[in-house]
């Protein structure tokens, strides 16, 4: 089979971070195949894709597209050669319709659109041709993430690309959305598209890809046919040692109640009650898993607990103290730590240094002070410890956080919050975007915190993660705490039942 893309000895060094992001990368992608790229956080996957899409220039090496050596100076050049890329962070215009977003910039393209009707028809046909159903008239700002992604893919297909780069497309999808999405990829490949698919989820890679290339520290470790490899082998290739996928933990020894939530309700800005009379407790030394299909009140609950959203009714007590009306900082000072779901917009300040980011919110903490002032030496060694302990690739104490790879940004937030000696730790999607080795490490850290007596709430759409970490599980459905599970009750079947609004008694009957 002919090759769609060939990388010939691509190297890329970032002087600002002193990182060799790509080192002598050579491999080929066949026409019409789904080719996955895996590797640890910071391995250089996104950089390589940015080079292929004309966003970054390689220091040395060449790229062949359909057998022809190409030099790209901007994405425009790459698109002209039939290459499209969907980034992890979407670039849509919220106030425009689906049609307008898809045709943005190519309105007077080779199809010679003359009016809105023709544009609409074109988008409709495109959507049908590729089996990617959308409503051409809908305003994009109102669409859920899964559909936004579809718009982004159609935007590329409208430009008649034949090679699609998808950088961690499934990281933003719920488990329910992943299956149909992978099906879509297969349909696209069957229709002649060549797909480069980046993912940390190795099962997905085996399910959907024809071949997979593993990268490590900027270099290619090897390319395998997915038929001839296993999750275990891929993980070992990525991390350089065997990865343990099960979480090793002793039964919890819960102590005093740390968090007490009583009859808590939240009304969102649109006037809808998104959390309804939720009551539960979390004790020191236990992990309380919060499960549910996303959009069923998890976000409201976490926001209310952290002080980001007001409770309309009910109360929140932290170690007996009523914090229902306290602001974010007051709660933080009382020992509440929070790893937010949206690390880019909520968790970090990308333009500042690692040191500043790991101090964010804790500047008043006595640990970092000598008399009245922040002690630079203590602050720097704190930052250095987090970088070392969490193996934050490409990071330095005074380096910019925005230059880190996606997964490594997540590690900075986790490091900051987990080392803050919290009483209550709320982690929302703690391992989203992390590589398998880092997931293993973060899970270990959470268990370690639990055993040191921290009360922990884990919110995750990954059922596996809830199952392997939780000592108790609460399931939210339509804003109601549908049920709680302990011990042997905690399994996929019971959680699934509560997630769709069922009750436990039905299973026992
Ligand atoms: N614009 C940049 N300037 C400086 N350094 C950068 C830049 N972009 C990436 N890097 C560095 O290059 C390395 C590779 O980053 P890249 O984003 O390619 O990793 P990745 O494999 O996509 O990781 P992840 O799985 O976390 O997304 C990282 O150490 C990162 O800090
Ligand atoms: Mg990346």
PDB file of N, CA and C in Angstrom, residues 105-163:
ATOM      1  N   UNK A 105     -14.303  30.975   6.125  1.00  0.00           N
ATOM      2  CA  UNK A 105     -13.051  31.173   5.393  1.00  0.00           C
ATOM      3  C   UNK A 105     -13.031  30.546   4.011  1.00  0.00           C
ATOM      4  N   UNK A 106     -13.998  29.687   3.722  1.00  0.00           N
ATOM      5  CA  UNK A 106     -14.009  29.082   2.376  1.00  0.00           C
ATOM      6  C   UNK A 106     -15.347  29.343   1.691  1.00  0.00           C
ATOM      7  N   UNK A 107     -16.047  30.397   2.152  1.00  0.00           N
ATOM      8  CA  UNK A 107     -17.379  30.689   1.598  1.00  0.00           C
ATOM      9  C   UNK A 107     -17.340  30.856   0.091  1.00  0.00           C
ATOM     10  N   UNK A 108     -16.245  31.444  -0.391  1.00  0.00           N
ATOM     11  CA  UNK A 108     -16.182  31.632  -1.842  1.00  0.00           C
ATOM     12  C   UNK A 108     -15.244  30.594  -2.438  1.00  0.00           C
ATOM     13  N   UNK A 109     -15.291  29.418  -1.901  1.00  0.00           N
ATOM     14  CA  UNK A 109     -14.388  28.345  -2.315  1.00  0.00           C
ATOM     15  C   UNK A 109     -14.745  27.782  -3.666  1.00  0.00           C
ATOM     16  N   UNK A 110     -14.151  26.662  -4.007  1.00  0.00           N
ATOM     17  CA  UNK A 110     -14.346  26.076  -5.335  1.00  0.00           C
ATOM     18  C   UNK A 110     -15.798  25.709  -5.623  1.00  0.00           C
ATOM     19  N   UNK A 111     -16.635  25.698  -4.568  1.00  0.00           N
ATOM     20  CA  UNK A 111     -18.027  25.318  -4.824  1.00  0.00           C
ATOM     21  C   UNK A 111     -18.859  26.513  -5.263  1.00  0.00           C
ATOM     22  N   UNK A 112     -18.294  27.704  -5.147  1.00  0.00           N
ATOM     23  CA  UNK A 112     -18.971  28.911  -5.596  1.00  0.00           C
ATOM     24  C   UNK A 112     -20.312  29.125  -4.937  1.00  0.00           C
ATOM     25  N   UNK A 113     -20.335  29.120  -3.598  1.00  0.00           N
ATOM     26  CA  UNK A 113     -21.598  29.362  -2.903  1.00  0.00           C
ATOM     27  C   UNK A 113     -22.123  30.735  -3.238  1.00  0.00           C
ATOM     28  N   UNK A 114     -23.396  30.804  -3.486  1.00  0.00           N
ATOM     29  CA  UNK A 114     -23.961  32.106  -3.783  1.00  0.00           C
ATOM     30  C   UNK A 114     -24.937  32.517  -2.700  1.00  0.00           C
ATOM     31  N   UNK A 115     -25.552  31.569  -2.057  1.00  0.00           N
ATOM     32  CA  UNK A 115     -26.510  31.978  -1.030  1.00  0.00           C
ATOM     33  C   UNK A 115     -26.568  30.978   0.118  1.00  0.00           C
ATOM     34  N   UNK A 116     -27.268  31.406   1.153  1.00  0.00           N
ATOM     35  CA  UNK A 116     -27.348  30.625   2.382  1.00  0.00           C
ATOM     36  C   UNK A 116     -27.939  29.235   2.134  1.00  0.00           C
ATOM     37  N   UNK A 117     -28.875  29.159   1.206  1.00  0.00           N
ATOM     38  CA  UNK A 117     -29.538  27.887   0.939  1.00  0.00           C
ATOM     39  C   UNK A 117     -28.529  26.871   0.399  1.00  0.00           C
ATOM     40  N   UNK A 118     -27.711  27.338  -0.550  1.00  0.00           N
ATOM     41  CA  UNK A 118     -26.713  26.445  -1.139  1.00  0.00           C
ATOM     42  C   UNK A 118     -25.688  25.993  -0.097  1.00  0.00           C
ATOM     43  N   UNK A 119     -25.282  26.934   0.751  1.00  0.00           N
ATOM     44  CA  UNK A 119     -24.313  26.611   1.802  1.00  0.00           C
ATOM     45  C   UNK A 119     -24.876  25.526   2.706  1.00  0.00           C
ATOM     46  N   UNK A 120     -26.127  25.754   3.077  1.00  0.00           N
ATOM     47  CA  UNK A 120     -26.802  24.835   3.977  1.00  0.00           C
ATOM     48  C   UNK A 120     -26.890  23.439   3.342  1.00  0.00           C
ATOM     49  N   UNK A 121     -27.249  23.413   2.079  1.00  0.00           N
ATOM     50  CA  UNK A 121     -27.364  22.145   1.348  1.00  0.00           C
ATOM     51  C   UNK A 121     -26.026  21.413   1.298  1.00  0.00           C
ATOM     52  N   UNK A 122     -24.986  22.193   1.031  1.00  0.00           N
ATOM     53  CA  UNK A 122     -23.654  21.603   0.951  1.00  0.00           C
ATOM     54  C   UNK A 122     -23.278  20.924   2.267  1.00  0.00           C
ATOM     55  N   UNK A 123     -23.540  21.637   3.376  1.00  0.00           N
ATOM     56  CA  UNK A 123     -23.203  21.093   4.696  1.00  0.00           C
ATOM     57  C   UNK A 123     -24.041  19.846   4.987  1.00  0.00           C
ATOM     58  N   UNK A 124     -25.308  19.922   4.619  1.00  0.00           N
ATOM     59  CA  UNK A 124     -26.195  18.778   4.807  1.00  0.00           C
ATOM     60  C   UNK A 124     -25.659  17.546   4.059  1.00  0.00           C
ATOM     61  N   UNK A 125     -25.267  17.759   2.803  1.00  0.00           N
ATOM     62  CA  UNK A 125     -24.765  16.644   1.996  1.00  0.00           C
ATOM     63  C   UNK A 125     -23.454  16.094   2.550  1.00  0.00           C
ATOM     64  N   UNK A 126     -22.593  16.996   2.981  1.00  0.00           N
ATOM     65  CA  UNK A 126     -21.308  16.594   3.553  1.00  0.00           C
ATOM     66  C   UNK A 126     -21.556  15.714   4.778  1.00  0.00           C
ATOM     67  N   UNK A 127     -22.471  16.154   5.611  1.00  0.00           N
ATOM     68  CA  UNK A 127     -22.786  15.437   6.842  1.00  0.00           C
ATOM     69  C   UNK A 127     -23.344  14.056   6.523  1.00  0.00           C
ATOM     70  N   UNK A 128     -24.145  13.968   5.467  1.00  0.00           N
ATOM     71  CA  UNK A 128     -24.693  12.668   5.083  1.00  0.00           C
ATOM     72  C   UNK A 128     -23.628  11.770   4.471  1.00  0.00           C
ATOM     73  N   UNK A 129     -22.794  12.363   3.628  1.00  0.00           N
ATOM     74  CA  UNK A 129     -21.753  11.586   2.945  1.00  0.00           C
ATOM     75  C   UNK A 129     -20.849  10.871   3.945  1.00  0.00           C
ATOM     76  N   UNK A 130     -20.510  11.569   5.026  1.00  0.00           N
ATOM     77  CA  UNK A 130     -19.583  10.985   5.991  1.00  0.00           C
ATOM     78  C   UNK A 130     -20.281  10.398   7.220  1.00  0.00           C
ATOM     79  N   UNK A 131     -21.586  10.293   7.168  1.00  0.00           N
ATOM     80  CA  UNK A 131     -22.369   9.791   8.308  1.00  0.00           C
ATOM     81  C   UNK A 131     -22.012  10.510   9.601  1.00  0.00           C
ATOM     82  N   UNK A 132     -21.974  11.833   9.532  1.00  0.00           N
ATOM     83  CA  UNK A 132     -21.732  12.633  10.735  1.00  0.00           C
ATOM     84  C   UNK A 132     -22.912  13.578  10.913  1.00  0.00           C
ATOM     85  N   UNK A 133     -24.018  13.062  11.450  1.00  0.00           N
ATOM     86  CA  UNK A 133     -25.242  13.859  11.500  1.00  0.00           C
ATOM     87  C   UNK A 133     -25.107  15.124  12.352  1.00  0.00           C
ATOM     88  N   UNK A 134     -25.567  16.244  11.801  1.00  0.00           N
ATOM     89  CA  UNK A 134     -25.627  17.516  12.532  1.00  0.00           C
ATOM     90  C   UNK A 134     -26.816  18.306  12.009  1.00  0.00           C
ATOM     91  N   UNK A 135     -27.216  19.320  12.778  1.00  0.00           N
ATOM     92  CA  UNK A 135     -28.252  20.224  12.320  1.00  0.00           C
ATOM     93  C   UNK A 135     -27.553  21.484  11.812  1.00  0.00           C
ATOM     94  N   UNK A 136     -27.606  21.754  10.489  1.00  0.00           N
ATOM     95  CA  UNK A 136     -26.839  22.859   9.906  1.00  0.00           C
ATOM     96  C   UNK A 136     -27.200  24.221  10.483  1.00  0.00           C
ATOM     97  N   UNK A 137     -28.427  24.361  11.021  1.00  0.00           N
ATOM     98  CA  UNK A 137     -28.889  25.675  11.463  1.00  0.00           C
ATOM     99  C   UNK A 137     -28.614  25.969  12.927  1.00  0.00           C
ATOM    100  N   UNK A 138     -28.221  24.937  13.671  1.00  0.00           N
ATOM    101  CA  UNK A 138     -28.056  25.141  15.104  1.00  0.00           C
ATOM    102  C   UNK A 138     -26.893  26.092  15.411  1.00  0.00           C
ATOM    103  N   UNK A 139     -27.063  26.890  16.466  1.00  0.00           N
ATOM    104  CA  UNK A 139     -25.988  27.786  16.904  1.00  0.00           C
ATOM    105  C   UNK A 139     -24.993  26.952  17.704  1.00  0.00           C
ATOM    106  N   UNK A 140     -23.722  27.087  17.338  1.00  0.00           N
ATOM    107  CA  UNK A 140     -22.700  26.191  17.860  1.00  0.00           C
ATOM    108  C   UNK A 140     -22.521  26.269  19.379  1.00  0.00           C
ATOM    109  N   UNK A 141     -22.699  27.501  19.919  1.00  0.00           N
ATOM    110  CA  UNK A 141     -22.509  27.689  21.359  1.00  0.00           C
ATOM    111  C   UNK A 141     -23.396  26.813  22.229  1.00  0.00           C
ATOM    112  N   UNK A 142     -24.480  26.299  21.657  1.00  0.00           N
ATOM    113  CA  UNK A 142     -25.408  25.504  22.454  1.00  0.00           C
ATOM    114  C   UNK A 142     -25.131  24.007  22.342  1.00  0.00           C
ATOM    115  N   UNK A 143     -24.130  23.633  21.548  1.00  0.00           N
ATOM    116  CA  UNK A 143     -23.910  22.203  21.289  1.00  0.00           C
ATOM    117  C   UNK A 143     -23.068  21.543  22.375  1.00  0.00           C
ATOM    118  N   UNK A 144     -23.359  20.276  22.687  1.00  0.00           N
ATOM    119  CA  UNK A 144     -22.487  19.533  23.590  1.00  0.00           C
ATOM    120  C   UNK A 144     -21.148  19.202  22.904  1.00  0.00           C
ATOM    121  N   UNK A 145     -20.155  18.879  23.727  1.00  0.00           N
ATOM    122  CA  UNK A 145     -18.801  18.668  23.224  1.00  0.00           C
ATOM    123  C   UNK A 145     -18.727  17.664  22.062  1.00  0.00           C
ATOM    124  N   UNK A 146     -19.486  16.583  22.166  1.00  0.00           N
ATOM    125  CA  UNK A 146     -19.445  15.548  21.137  1.00  0.00           C
ATOM    126  C   UNK A 146     -19.824  16.087  19.769  1.00  0.00           C
ATOM    127  N   UNK A 147     -20.808  16.990  19.754  1.00  0.00           N
ATOM    128  CA  UNK A 147     -21.249  17.563  18.488  1.00  0.00           C
ATOM    129  C   UNK A 147     -20.294  18.641  17.987  1.00  0.00           C
ATOM    130  N   UNK A 148     -19.708  19.373  18.932  1.00  0.00           N
ATOM    131  CA  UNK A 148     -18.709  20.381  18.551  1.00  0.00           C
ATOM    132  C   UNK A 148     -17.578  19.700  17.785  1.00  0.00           C
ATOM    133  N   UNK A 149     -17.191  18.547  18.290  1.00  0.00           N
ATOM    134  CA  UNK A 149     -16.113  17.816  17.671  1.00  0.00           C
ATOM    135  C   UNK A 149     -16.501  17.409  16.240  1.00  0.00           C
ATOM    136  N   UNK A 150     -17.756  17.031  16.095  1.00  0.00           N
ATOM    137  CA  UNK A 150     -18.252  16.659  14.773  1.00  0.00           C
ATOM    138  C   UNK A 150     -18.168  17.852  13.820  1.00  0.00           C
ATOM    139  N   UNK A 151     -18.509  19.027  14.332  1.00  0.00           N
ATOM    140  CA  UNK A 151     -18.425  20.250  13.520  1.00  0.00           C
ATOM    141  C   UNK A 151     -16.974  20.481  13.087  1.00  0.00           C
ATOM    142  N   UNK A 152     -16.045  20.287  14.026  1.00  0.00           N
ATOM    143  CA  UNK A 152     -14.631  20.495  13.722  1.00  0.00           C
ATOM    144  C   UNK A 152     -14.148  19.514  12.650  1.00  0.00           C
ATOM    145  N   UNK A 153     -14.612  18.286  12.736  1.00  0.00           N
ATOM    146  CA  UNK A 153     -14.193  17.291  11.740  1.00  0.00           C
ATOM    147  C   UNK A 153     -14.791  17.644  10.379  1.00  0.00           C
ATOM    148  N   UNK A 154     -16.074  18.038  10.380  1.00  0.00           N
ATOM    149  CA  UNK A 154     -16.717  18.406   9.113  1.00  0.00           C
ATOM    150  C   UNK A 154     -16.048  19.634   8.496  1.00  0.00           C
ATOM    151  N   UNK A 155     -15.587  20.525   9.373  1.00  0.00           N
ATOM    152  CA  UNK A 155     -14.898  21.719   8.889  1.00  0.00           C
ATOM    153  C   UNK A 155     -13.673  21.302   8.065  1.00  0.00           C
ATOM    154  N   UNK A 156     -12.983  20.306   8.529  1.00  0.00           N
ATOM    155  CA  UNK A 156     -11.803  19.824   7.805  1.00  0.00           C
ATOM    156  C   UNK A 156     -12.218  19.094   6.531  1.00  0.00           C
ATOM    157  N   UNK A 157     -13.266  18.272   6.638  1.00  0.00           N
ATOM    158  CA  UNK A 157     -13.703  17.504   5.463  1.00  0.00           C
ATOM    159  C   UNK A 157     -14.232  18.441   4.369  1.00  0.00           C
ATOM    160  N   UNK A 158     -14.804  19.575   4.773  1.00  0.00           N
ATOM    161  CA  UNK A 158     -15.293  20.549   3.797  1.00  0.00           C
ATOM    162  C   UNK A 158     -14.140  21.118   2.983  1.00  0.00           C
ATOM    163  N   UNK A 159     -12.953  21.061   3.563  1.00  0.00           N
ATOM    164  CA  UNK A 159     -11.762  21.550   2.856  1.00  0.00           C
ATOM    165  C   UNK A 159     -11.126  20.442   2.035  1.00  0.00           C
ATOM    166  N   UNK A 160     -11.882  19.380   1.886  1.00  0.00           N
ATOM    167  CA  UNK A 160     -11.479  18.238   1.050  1.00  0.00           C
ATOM    168  C   UNK A 160     -10.147  17.636   1.450  1.00  0.00           C
ATOM    169  N   UNK A 161      -9.907  17.543   2.773  1.00  0.00           N
ATOM    170  CA  UNK A 161      -8.668  16.898   3.203  1.00  0.00           C
ATOM    171  C   UNK A 161      -8.832  15.384   3.094  1.00  0.00           C
ATOM    172  N   UNK A 162      -7.718  14.691   2.978  1.00  0.00           N
ATOM    173  CA  UNK A 162      -7.780  13.228   2.927  1.00  0.00           C
ATOM    174  C   UNK A 162      -6.952  12.618   4.057  1.00  0.00           C
ATOM    175  N   UNK A 163      -6.261  13.488   4.788  1.00  0.00           N
ATOM    176  CA  UNK A 163      -5.478  13.021   5.929  1.00  0.00           C
ATOM    177  C   UNK A 163      -5.925  13.820   7.146  1.00  0.00           C
TER     178      UNK A 163
END
